[in-house]
C-alpha cells in the first residue's frame, strides 16, 4: 500500500544497492533520466549490461526530480522535430514496456501566441510540424477556450491570447515514477546503480579515457558516458575540454492539492509561464531560467513573482490557490539551446548534455541515441547534427532563436 | 466551570485567555453556526463548542480531529467561502474567528472557484538594519537589544500579538506574569520610531544576502477595517543582519491509531487552555518523551480536568516534575508508551505498555479511559528559514532535533527554540546577545541588556524520542495505522514499503510515500519519518539519514499575493506615444509591439484591415502619408571611443561617417546572426544617436552595456536610452517634400540641399525645435521629423494641417510592413529569426570586409558560407489573388508528401500590394538567389499554392523614387 492511493502498488524491488565492481564495460555518470534511459537502451538495444550508473546524490534527484514534466515534440527545426518526436513515440510505448504505471498523460499542450509575430512563428512551427509528420493544430481563441475553459481568452488581457498551437499527443508524466520504472528494468538486466558517489575526474591513458575517479575510489571503464546535466563542465574541465555550456538555476513551483480544474498543459512564452495540474492535483508552474550562473539549486524570488503574475493573469482562477513550494534545479544551456550528444576528442568518452530547460521530454529519445553512440562509437542518425563540432562549423540548431519557445 | 453555549470554554477566573469575552461572534462551519470570541481561531471556537472532529482523511476516509494549534495542522483544513472569492486549504488553526466567517471542511483537497478574486494585494520594498523573525521571548529580546543600540529594527511575527510560546504558558519574568514583560516590550518597541513591528506577518523566505520575503495579512481578522483595500502585502526586505527566532514545532508520536480525533499535540492543548481558555477534553492522558508536556498536564489539572496518567517513555523523568504532577493529583507512568487508542469518532481510551531500554514492549500494560490524548514526541527547531538560504543543519542528540550547524550558518543568527534552546532564561540571554551583536555589526555598537530573573524554569532534561511505538502484534512493515503524515495518510508501513523497493534516501522515501508533501511541508512529519527510517536502516542517529530540502515559502500563500498589483491593466506597463490620443480619435486599431501600443491601421467607415491598408499604402506611394515613429528605440552613444565602439557593434562602418549624416546599420550576435538594425546619426565627433527596432530597444541597450561593462571597460563610451525624450513622425510619399517644406519653413528641403541620409536641425512652424532626417523605409521620398517628446501632439497636428489639402493619410504598422516588403527591406524578427546572417539577407553591402565587428569570425565558419543556406527572396503566387499564409513552408513540386517532407524554406512576410495590384511575399529559401524563376509549392490547408521565386525587390528596383518627383 502506498500512501497515495492512486498510485498502484509497484513491485517489491526497484533496485539493489550494490558495491561497485572495479571495472565495467560502460560507466554512466549521472543517474538522472538520461543516464537511466541510456543504461536501459544500452542493455535493451545493444546487449550491454555490464554497466555502472554512478550518481553523486540519490538516484534521479537532479533535474529529473525537479522538472515540470512537460512532454511535447512540436519543435520547428527538422533535427529537433525528428529527435523529440522519436522520443514521444518511445514515451507512447514505455508504460507497457516498463510494466510500470508512470501516469503518462497525453492531455495536449497549448503554446499560446500573444503578438502578431508570435502568431507567425507559431503557425510556421505548425506548418513545419505537419510536413514533418508531427501532430499540430492551430487554434483560434474560441477553440482554445473549448480546450482550456479556465484560460482567459478575452481580448481584455494586457497581451490577449491571439491563438495557440495545440499538440494533442503531448502531455505530462510523473517524473519520479519514470525514473523508478527505468531503474527497475535496468536493475533487472544487471545494471549497477552506485549512489552517493561523486565522479571527480577521469582515468586516462593519453587521449583515451579508461575509467572515472570518484570521491570513494576509481572505477575502470571501457567507455564512459556523461549524463551529468548542470554539472557536466565540472567534469569536462578536468580534461581541459571546454564545452559551450552555462549552468543556470531554473525554478518551478507547486500549489496544494486541488480538485481537477486544469485539463491540459498551457505554455506562454510572451508572459512567460507554463502550467499544468499534476496527477495528484497540485498545480505545477514554471518559467525561465535565473540569468545568473550557479550550481546552488536556489533561485531568486523575483523570477517566481514574475511567473506567478503571469499565471494569475492568464488563469484568474489560480488567484487563491496557494504557493506551497518553490524549488530549483541546475540546467546546462548551450548557445543554441539544443543539446550536445556525441563523441568527444577523448576516445571512449561521450557526452550527453546541454538539454537546458527541456530535456525531460527527450528522456527515452536521448537514452536511445546516446546508448547507440556509446555502443557503436558513432552517433545515431538522429543525433548526428548534435555533435559539439557544430559550434565550430556554425551548423547550429537554434530552436531558441528560431522558435523562441522554451521547454 | 463552563459556559453553556461554549461548553468547553473556561471561566475567566480559571483562565482569562487572550480573548474578548464582551463580544460573541459567529462563524459557520459546514452550515452550522459556531459561536466564539474575538481572539479565537476557528479551531479554538470549534473546540470551545465541543467539536473536535473535522473532515475525514484524504485517502482512507478515516475520522480526523483538530490536532494542533498552529501551521502544522494536518487535519482541520477548510475551504473559506465568505468574502469575495472562496479560498482553499486553510488550516482552521490559523484562521482568526470573525463574524460572517463561513467555511466548509475538506479532506485534504481544496477547490478553485470561478469567482474572480477582486481583493487587493501589494508589495513593499524596504531596507532594515536588523530584521528579527519571530516574536517569542528570544525574538523580543533581540529586538529590544538591537533597538536600544539605535539600529533600524524590524520585528515580524505570524501571530496577531507578540509573545510566541510565552502566551501558551504561565511563565513569570522578573517576578511578574510574562504577559506583563511582553506588554512593556511591545510598548517600548512601538515608541521607538526606528522600529517597525509587523504582526500577522509570516516570513516566507530567506534568500541569499539577507533578503527576506514577508507576507502580511491585513484583512480577514477582527482588527481589520471593514473593507480593507489591501488584503495581503508582500514585503521585500533587505537587511544588514537577520536574527531568526522562529521557535520550534512539536512532534507528534507514532503508534497505532494515533490519528483518532482527540489525539492532540500537548503544546496545542496548552495553547488552547491558556490563549483561548478552551479545555479540549475533560479526561486527558498525556503521552510524552520530554519535559515540556508536564506543563500541559499541570495546566490541565489546574483547570479542573482529570489526568488519568502521564505516560513517559523515559525511565527517570525529572523528580521535581513527577512530584509536581503528583501533588496536583495525577501520576506518571515511566518507561511506558501508548500502544493503541480506542474509540471511533473520538478517542475513548488508551492502552499503555511498558517499553524497555531497547525500545521493545515489556509485559506490563494498563488501560486508561480518556477523551483527550495529549502527545509530545519532542520538538523540531524551526530551521526552515535558516536552511532555505543554504544553512546546514546537524542532528543534536541532546535536544533530539536538527539544529543549525556552526555558529550562525550563513549570516543569519538563529536563537532560542529555533536552535534547540528551550529554557526561557536561555532564550532571553541568546536573544539579547544576538540583538546587540546584530546591531553592532550593522554599525550600532551596543551591549546586551542584563537578563531578567525568570521563575519556574529549568534546563530541560534529555528527551527520549521514540520514532515508532512498537505495535503489540504487528511488525513495523505492517504498521498501517501508525501515521507519520496524517494529511497525506502515510504510515510507517509505507516507509517500510519504500525501503523494500531498495530506496535508502530520505528524499526517495518522501517522494514514494508523499510524507511531508502536504501543507506542513515536513514541519511535524519530517523528523518522525527520518527517525522511522533511521531505526529501519539501523542508522546510528537520524543525523545519518539527514533531512529533505527546506524550500520557500515557509507557509502557503495565495498566488495572487506574489502577483501583487502586477495584474490586469498593470500587468505590464502600456507605453503610448504623445500622439496616442490623436490615433484613438482617428479610429486606429492598435497592435502590441513590445510594451507599446502602435496603430496597426486606421479604418475609415466600415473598411476592414485589408481595405484600409491598401488605401494607406496608395497614399504613401502616390501622395503623402504619415506615421508615428516615436516608438523606435533611440540610444545616445557618447564618448571619445563612440566611433570605435559602433564600428565593433555594427557590421558596417560608422567611424568614418561624417557629422550630419546618417547610416543604416546592422548588428549581429557573436554567432553572426542578425540581432537588430536601424539608422544611426552622427550628431558630433563623439556623439551618435542610434535607432533600434521598437521591440528591440531594451535588448540592444543591454547588449551594448554587456560589451561595454564586461568586455571593453576601457572604452570611453556612455549609452543612454532617449527613446522617451523624442517624438517623431515619418512623412512619406511624393508630396512629402511639400508638407515638410510647409512644416519647416526655414529649411531648404530641395533634393540638392537636403540629400538622402542627411539630417538638419531647424525650427518648425509654431516655434518647435526639430531635427529632420531623410530616411526612407518605403523607398519613397520620406522625411523623419523628430521633436522633443512634449511637442509630439503639436507635431502631429502641424503635420496633418500642413498636409490637409494633399489628403495626408495616417498609416499604421501594417501599411509600413507592406511598403517596406515591396522594396525587399527586412524586418528583424519577422524576416529573420536568429538563424539568419546579413549575407543570407543579401545585405553583404552592409558587412565590412575591412574591420572587425561582433560576429565577424562566425560569418566565415563553414556552415555560414554554405551555398544552400536559406536566402531572402521574393515569392509570387501564380494566382495573383492568393495570399500565402505567413509561416507556410515551401516544398519542391514533385516531392513525395510522405512525412518527413523536405522543406525548401518558408514564407516570412505576405501581403496584398496596392502598387503591384496583386499578392506577394518574402521568404527564406535554401539557395534561393540561384533559383529565381523557379516554382515551388506551399502546402496549406490541404491544397498546394504554386509560387514563383523572384527577387525580393518588387517595387522601384532602380531606386528612382527615393528623391521624389523632379522639381520644376
Ligand atoms: C525547474 C525545472 C523545470 C523543467 N521543466 C521541464 C519540462 O517541463 N519539460 C522538459 O522536457 N524538461 C524540463 N526541464 C529540464 C529537464 O529536467 C532536464 O533537461 C533533464 O532532466 C536533464 O537530464 P537528466 O534527467 O539526466 O538530468 P539530471 O536529473 O539533472 O541528471 C544529472 C545527474 O547527474 C548527477 N551528477 C552530476 N555530476 C555528477 C558527478 N560528478 N558524479 C556523479 N553524478 C553526477 C546529478 O546528481 C544528477 O542526478 C526542467 C528542469 C528544471 C530544473
Short mmCIF file of N, CA and C and ligand atoms in Angstrom, two decimals, chain A residues 28-38 53-72 75 84 91 171-172 175 194 196-201 213-215 226-232 234-235 248-253 265 267 274 284-288 297 307 327-332 352-363 366 406-407, ligand 1:
data_model
loop_
_atom_site.label_atom_id
_atom_site.label_comp_id
_atom_site.label_asym_id
_atom_site.label_seq_id
_atom_site.Cartn_x
_atom_site.Cartn_y
_atom_site.Cartn_z
N UNK A 28 28.24 5.15 -16.70
CA UNK A 28 27.45 6.34 -17.00
C UNK A 28 27.57 7.25 -15.78
N UNK A 29 27.87 8.50 -15.99
CA UNK A 29 27.95 9.45 -14.89
C UNK A 29 26.63 10.21 -14.82
N UNK A 30 25.91 10.00 -13.71
CA UNK A 30 24.64 10.69 -13.53
C UNK A 30 23.46 9.77 -13.70
N UNK A 31 22.72 9.56 -12.60
CA UNK A 31 21.52 8.72 -12.67
C UNK A 31 20.29 9.59 -12.76
N UNK A 32 20.34 10.61 -13.64
CA UNK A 32 19.13 11.35 -13.97
C UNK A 32 18.34 10.54 -15.00
N UNK A 33 17.31 11.16 -15.53
CA UNK A 33 16.50 10.47 -16.53
C UNK A 33 17.34 10.00 -17.70
N UNK A 34 18.27 10.84 -18.12
CA UNK A 34 19.05 10.50 -19.31
C UNK A 34 20.04 9.38 -19.03
N UNK A 35 20.66 9.42 -17.86
CA UNK A 35 21.58 8.35 -17.51
C UNK A 35 20.85 7.02 -17.42
N UNK A 36 19.66 7.05 -16.81
CA UNK A 36 18.88 5.83 -16.65
C UNK A 36 18.44 5.29 -18.01
N UNK A 37 17.92 6.20 -18.85
CA UNK A 37 17.42 5.77 -20.15
C UNK A 37 18.58 5.25 -21.00
N UNK A 38 19.74 5.84 -20.85
CA UNK A 38 20.90 5.37 -21.61
C UNK A 38 21.28 3.96 -21.20
N UNK A 53 25.93 2.93 -13.25
CA UNK A 53 25.49 4.32 -13.31
C UNK A 53 25.89 4.94 -11.99
N UNK A 54 26.80 5.90 -12.04
CA UNK A 54 27.37 6.47 -10.81
C UNK A 54 26.71 7.83 -10.56
N UNK A 55 26.19 7.98 -9.37
CA UNK A 55 25.37 9.16 -9.05
C UNK A 55 25.89 9.81 -7.77
N UNK A 56 26.13 11.10 -7.83
CA UNK A 56 26.69 11.76 -6.65
C UNK A 56 25.68 11.90 -5.51
N UNK A 57 24.40 11.93 -5.84
CA UNK A 57 23.37 12.06 -4.81
C UNK A 57 22.49 10.83 -4.80
N UNK A 58 21.20 11.07 -4.78
CA UNK A 58 20.25 9.97 -4.82
C UNK A 58 19.76 9.82 -6.25
N UNK A 59 19.37 8.62 -6.58
CA UNK A 59 19.00 8.30 -7.96
C UNK A 59 17.89 9.23 -8.45
N UNK A 60 18.16 9.85 -9.61
CA UNK A 60 17.19 10.76 -10.23
C UNK A 60 16.79 11.91 -9.31
N UNK A 61 17.75 12.41 -8.55
CA UNK A 61 17.46 13.52 -7.65
C UNK A 61 17.85 14.87 -8.21
N UNK A 62 18.36 14.92 -9.42
CA UNK A 62 18.75 16.20 -10.02
C UNK A 62 17.55 16.82 -10.72
N UNK A 63 17.77 17.27 -11.94
CA UNK A 63 16.68 17.91 -12.67
C UNK A 63 15.53 16.94 -12.91
N UNK A 64 15.86 15.67 -12.95
CA UNK A 64 14.81 14.67 -13.16
C UNK A 64 13.75 14.78 -12.07
N UNK A 65 14.16 15.12 -10.86
CA UNK A 65 13.21 15.18 -9.75
C UNK A 65 12.57 16.56 -9.65
N UNK A 66 12.99 17.48 -10.49
CA UNK A 66 12.59 18.87 -10.28
C UNK A 66 11.83 19.46 -11.44
N UNK A 67 11.74 18.74 -12.55
CA UNK A 67 11.18 19.39 -13.74
C UNK A 67 9.66 19.39 -13.71
N UNK A 68 9.09 20.14 -14.63
CA UNK A 68 7.63 20.29 -14.66
C UNK A 68 6.98 19.28 -15.61
N UNK A 69 7.75 18.34 -16.06
CA UNK A 69 7.30 17.11 -16.73
C UNK A 69 6.56 17.31 -18.05
N UNK A 70 6.80 18.43 -18.69
CA UNK A 70 6.09 18.65 -19.96
C UNK A 70 6.78 17.86 -21.08
N UNK A 71 5.96 17.15 -21.81
CA UNK A 71 6.44 16.33 -22.92
C UNK A 71 5.72 16.80 -24.18
N UNK A 72 6.49 17.13 -25.19
CA UNK A 72 5.90 17.52 -26.48
C UNK A 72 6.96 17.32 -27.54
N UNK A 75 8.45 20.70 -32.27
CA UNK A 75 9.57 21.61 -32.48
C UNK A 75 9.63 22.03 -33.94
N UNK A 84 12.80 14.80 -30.99
CA UNK A 84 11.77 14.84 -29.95
C UNK A 84 10.57 13.98 -30.30
N UNK A 91 7.92 7.33 -25.63
CA UNK A 91 7.07 7.53 -24.44
C UNK A 91 5.78 6.72 -24.59
N UNK A 171 1.90 16.09 -23.51
CA UNK A 171 1.30 15.99 -22.17
C UNK A 171 2.31 16.01 -21.06
N UNK A 172 2.05 15.21 -20.04
CA UNK A 172 2.94 15.15 -18.88
C UNK A 172 3.08 13.69 -18.43
N UNK A 175 7.54 12.35 -13.17
CA UNK A 175 8.99 12.17 -13.37
C UNK A 175 9.61 11.07 -12.50
N UNK A 194 25.18 3.07 -8.48
CA UNK A 194 26.08 3.40 -7.38
C UNK A 194 25.73 4.82 -6.94
N UNK A 196 25.31 8.12 -4.13
CA UNK A 196 26.16 8.80 -3.16
C UNK A 196 27.64 8.67 -3.48
N UNK A 197 27.96 8.72 -4.72
CA UNK A 197 29.36 8.63 -5.11
C UNK A 197 29.59 9.62 -6.25
N UNK A 198 30.46 10.56 -6.00
CA UNK A 198 30.67 11.63 -6.98
C UNK A 198 31.86 11.31 -7.87
N UNK A 199 31.63 11.43 -9.15
CA UNK A 199 32.75 11.31 -10.07
C UNK A 199 33.50 12.65 -10.04
N UNK A 200 34.81 12.56 -9.84
CA UNK A 200 35.60 13.77 -9.67
C UNK A 200 36.54 14.01 -10.84
N UNK A 201 36.69 13.02 -11.70
CA UNK A 201 37.60 13.18 -12.83
C UNK A 201 37.68 11.86 -13.59
N UNK A 213 37.47 8.70 -11.85
CA UNK A 213 37.86 8.87 -10.45
C UNK A 213 36.60 9.26 -9.69
N UNK A 214 36.47 8.75 -8.48
CA UNK A 214 35.33 9.18 -7.67
C UNK A 214 35.82 9.55 -6.29
N UNK A 215 34.93 10.14 -5.52
CA UNK A 215 35.31 10.53 -4.16
C UNK A 215 35.54 9.32 -3.27
N UNK A 226 28.78 10.67 -20.20
CA UNK A 226 28.41 11.71 -19.24
C UNK A 226 26.94 12.06 -19.43
N UNK A 227 26.17 11.99 -18.35
CA UNK A 227 24.78 12.44 -18.36
C UNK A 227 24.58 13.22 -17.07
N UNK A 228 25.44 14.21 -16.88
CA UNK A 228 25.54 14.91 -15.60
C UNK A 228 24.86 16.27 -15.61
N UNK A 229 24.12 16.56 -16.69
CA UNK A 229 23.33 17.79 -16.78
C UNK A 229 24.13 19.02 -16.34
N UNK A 230 23.60 19.75 -15.34
CA UNK A 230 24.17 21.04 -14.97
C UNK A 230 25.59 20.99 -14.45
N UNK A 231 26.10 19.82 -14.14
CA UNK A 231 27.46 19.73 -13.61
C UNK A 231 28.45 19.15 -14.62
N UNK A 232 28.04 19.08 -15.86
CA UNK A 232 28.87 18.47 -16.89
C UNK A 232 30.24 19.13 -17.00
N UNK A 234 31.98 20.73 -14.94
CA UNK A 234 32.90 20.49 -13.83
C UNK A 234 33.75 19.26 -14.12
N UNK A 235 33.16 18.32 -14.87
CA UNK A 235 33.89 17.10 -15.23
C UNK A 235 34.76 17.31 -16.46
N UNK A 248 22.73 27.34 -15.12
CA UNK A 248 21.83 28.33 -14.51
C UNK A 248 20.85 27.63 -13.58
N UNK A 249 20.38 28.36 -12.55
CA UNK A 249 19.25 27.82 -11.79
C UNK A 249 17.98 27.93 -12.66
N UNK A 250 17.14 26.93 -12.56
CA UNK A 250 15.81 27.01 -13.18
C UNK A 250 14.82 26.61 -12.10
N UNK A 251 13.83 27.47 -11.89
CA UNK A 251 12.90 27.25 -10.78
C UNK A 251 11.55 26.74 -11.27
N UNK A 252 10.87 26.08 -10.38
CA UNK A 252 9.48 25.70 -10.62
C UNK A 252 8.78 25.71 -9.28
N UNK A 253 7.47 25.51 -9.31
CA UNK A 253 6.72 25.61 -8.05
C UNK A 253 5.40 24.86 -8.15
N UNK A 265 -1.95 21.22 -20.74
CA UNK A 265 -0.74 21.97 -20.40
C UNK A 265 -0.80 23.26 -21.18
N UNK A 267 1.42 26.70 -22.17
CA UNK A 267 2.73 27.35 -22.14
C UNK A 267 2.62 28.70 -22.83
N UNK A 274 4.44 28.48 -17.62
CA UNK A 274 3.75 27.31 -18.13
C UNK A 274 3.13 26.57 -16.95
N UNK A 284 1.22 22.84 -11.16
CA UNK A 284 2.68 22.92 -11.29
C UNK A 284 2.98 24.05 -12.26
N UNK A 285 3.87 24.94 -11.84
CA UNK A 285 4.15 26.11 -12.67
C UNK A 285 5.65 26.31 -12.81
N UNK A 286 6.02 26.84 -13.96
CA UNK A 286 7.43 27.12 -14.16
C UNK A 286 7.60 28.21 -15.20
N UNK A 287 8.82 28.62 -15.41
CA UNK A 287 9.09 29.61 -16.46
C UNK A 287 10.55 29.58 -16.84
N UNK A 288 11.17 30.74 -16.93
CA UNK A 288 12.52 30.82 -17.49
C UNK A 288 13.61 30.72 -16.45
N UNK A 297 21.22 25.33 -6.84
CA UNK A 297 19.85 24.83 -6.86
C UNK A 297 18.94 25.72 -6.02
N UNK A 307 6.60 34.88 -12.73
CA UNK A 307 5.82 33.82 -13.35
C UNK A 307 4.48 33.63 -12.69
N UNK A 327 11.19 25.50 -5.95
CA UNK A 327 12.47 24.78 -5.92
C UNK A 327 13.25 25.14 -7.17
N UNK A 328 14.45 24.64 -7.26
CA UNK A 328 15.25 24.94 -8.44
C UNK A 328 16.15 23.76 -8.77
N UNK A 329 16.46 23.64 -10.04
CA UNK A 329 17.48 22.70 -10.49
C UNK A 329 18.60 23.49 -11.14
N UNK A 330 19.59 22.79 -11.62
CA UNK A 330 20.69 23.44 -12.33
C UNK A 330 20.67 22.94 -13.77
N UNK A 331 20.39 23.84 -14.69
CA UNK A 331 20.29 23.42 -16.09
C UNK A 331 21.48 23.93 -16.89
N UNK A 332 21.89 23.10 -17.84
CA UNK A 332 23.07 23.40 -18.65
C UNK A 332 22.60 23.87 -20.03
N UNK A 352 26.41 13.67 -23.24
CA UNK A 352 25.01 13.98 -23.49
C UNK A 352 24.69 15.10 -22.50
N UNK A 353 24.59 16.30 -23.00
CA UNK A 353 24.43 17.44 -22.10
C UNK A 353 23.79 18.60 -22.84
N UNK A 354 23.64 19.69 -22.16
CA UNK A 354 23.12 20.88 -22.82
C UNK A 354 21.62 20.83 -23.07
N UNK A 355 20.93 19.97 -22.36
CA UNK A 355 19.48 19.88 -22.56
C UNK A 355 18.74 21.04 -21.93
N UNK A 356 19.46 21.77 -21.13
CA UNK A 356 18.90 23.01 -20.61
C UNK A 356 17.57 22.83 -19.93
N UNK A 357 16.61 23.59 -20.39
CA UNK A 357 15.31 23.65 -19.71
C UNK A 357 14.33 22.62 -20.26
N UNK A 358 14.75 21.80 -21.21
CA UNK A 358 13.74 20.99 -21.88
C UNK A 358 14.07 19.54 -22.13
N UNK A 359 14.89 18.93 -21.29
CA UNK A 359 15.33 17.58 -21.61
C UNK A 359 14.50 16.45 -21.05
N UNK A 360 13.54 16.76 -20.18
CA UNK A 360 12.73 15.66 -19.64
C UNK A 360 11.98 14.96 -20.76
N UNK A 361 11.38 15.78 -21.62
CA UNK A 361 10.56 15.22 -22.69
C UNK A 361 11.36 14.32 -23.61
N UNK A 362 12.67 14.50 -23.61
CA UNK A 362 13.51 13.72 -24.52
C UNK A 362 14.05 12.47 -23.86
N UNK A 363 13.72 12.26 -22.58
CA UNK A 363 14.39 11.21 -21.80
C UNK A 363 14.60 9.90 -22.58
N UNK A 366 16.71 10.56 -25.82
CA UNK A 366 18.12 10.84 -25.54
C UNK A 366 18.83 9.55 -25.17
N UNK A 406 10.33 27.82 -25.19
CA UNK A 406 11.14 27.08 -24.23
C UNK A 406 10.51 25.72 -23.96
N UNK A 407 11.26 24.87 -23.34
CA UNK A 407 10.76 23.60 -22.81
C UNK A 407 10.03 22.75 -23.82
C1 LIG C 1 12.56 23.50 -12.74
C2 LIG C 1 12.77 22.70 -13.98
C3 LIG C 1 11.71 22.51 -14.85
C4 LIG C 1 11.88 21.77 -16.01
N1 LIG C 1 10.79 21.52 -16.80
C5 LIG C 1 10.91 20.72 -17.88
C6 LIG C 1 9.77 20.36 -18.63
O1 LIG C 1 8.63 20.73 -18.32
N2 LIG C 1 9.93 19.57 -19.72
C7 LIG C 1 11.16 19.12 -20.09
O2 LIG C 1 11.26 18.45 -21.10
N3 LIG C 1 12.27 19.43 -19.37
C8 LIG C 1 12.18 20.21 -18.27
N4 LIG C 1 13.29 20.52 -17.52
C9 LIG C 1 14.62 20.07 -17.97
C10 LIG C 1 14.91 18.63 -17.60
O3 LIG C 1 14.66 18.42 -16.24
C11 LIG C 1 16.37 18.33 -17.88
O4 LIG C 1 16.72 18.72 -19.17
C12 LIG C 1 16.67 16.84 -17.76
O5 LIG C 1 16.16 16.33 -16.57
C13 LIG C 1 18.17 16.62 -17.84
O6 LIG C 1 18.51 15.27 -17.92
P1 LIG C 1 18.67 14.34 -16.64
O7 LIG C 1 17.32 13.92 -16.20
O8 LIG C 1 19.59 13.26 -16.96
O9 LIG C 1 19.33 15.37 -15.63
P2 LIG C 1 19.52 15.24 -14.08
O10 LIG C 1 18.35 14.60 -13.45
O11 LIG C 1 19.94 16.54 -13.57
O12 LIG C 1 20.70 14.21 -14.02
C14 LIG C 1 22.04 14.51 -13.89
C15 LIG C 1 22.55 13.69 -12.76
O13 LIG C 1 23.95 13.69 -12.76
C16 LIG C 1 24.39 13.69 -11.44
N5 LIG C 1 25.77 14.16 -11.43
C17 LIG C 1 26.23 15.37 -11.81
N6 LIG C 1 27.56 15.42 -11.66
C18 LIG C 1 27.94 14.23 -11.18
C19 LIG C 1 29.20 13.70 -10.82
N7 LIG C 1 30.31 14.39 -10.92
N8 LIG C 1 29.24 12.44 -10.37
C20 LIG C 1 28.12 11.70 -10.26
N9 LIG C 1 26.91 12.17 -10.59
C21 LIG C 1 26.83 13.42 -11.04
C22 LIG C 1 23.43 14.62 -10.78
O14 LIG C 1 23.42 14.48 -9.39
C23 LIG C 1 22.13 14.24 -11.43
O15 LIG C 1 21.43 13.27 -10.71
C24 LIG C 1 13.15 21.26 -16.35
C25 LIG C 1 14.23 21.46 -15.49
C26 LIG C 1 14.05 22.16 -14.29
C27 LIG C 1 15.20 22.34 -13.37
#
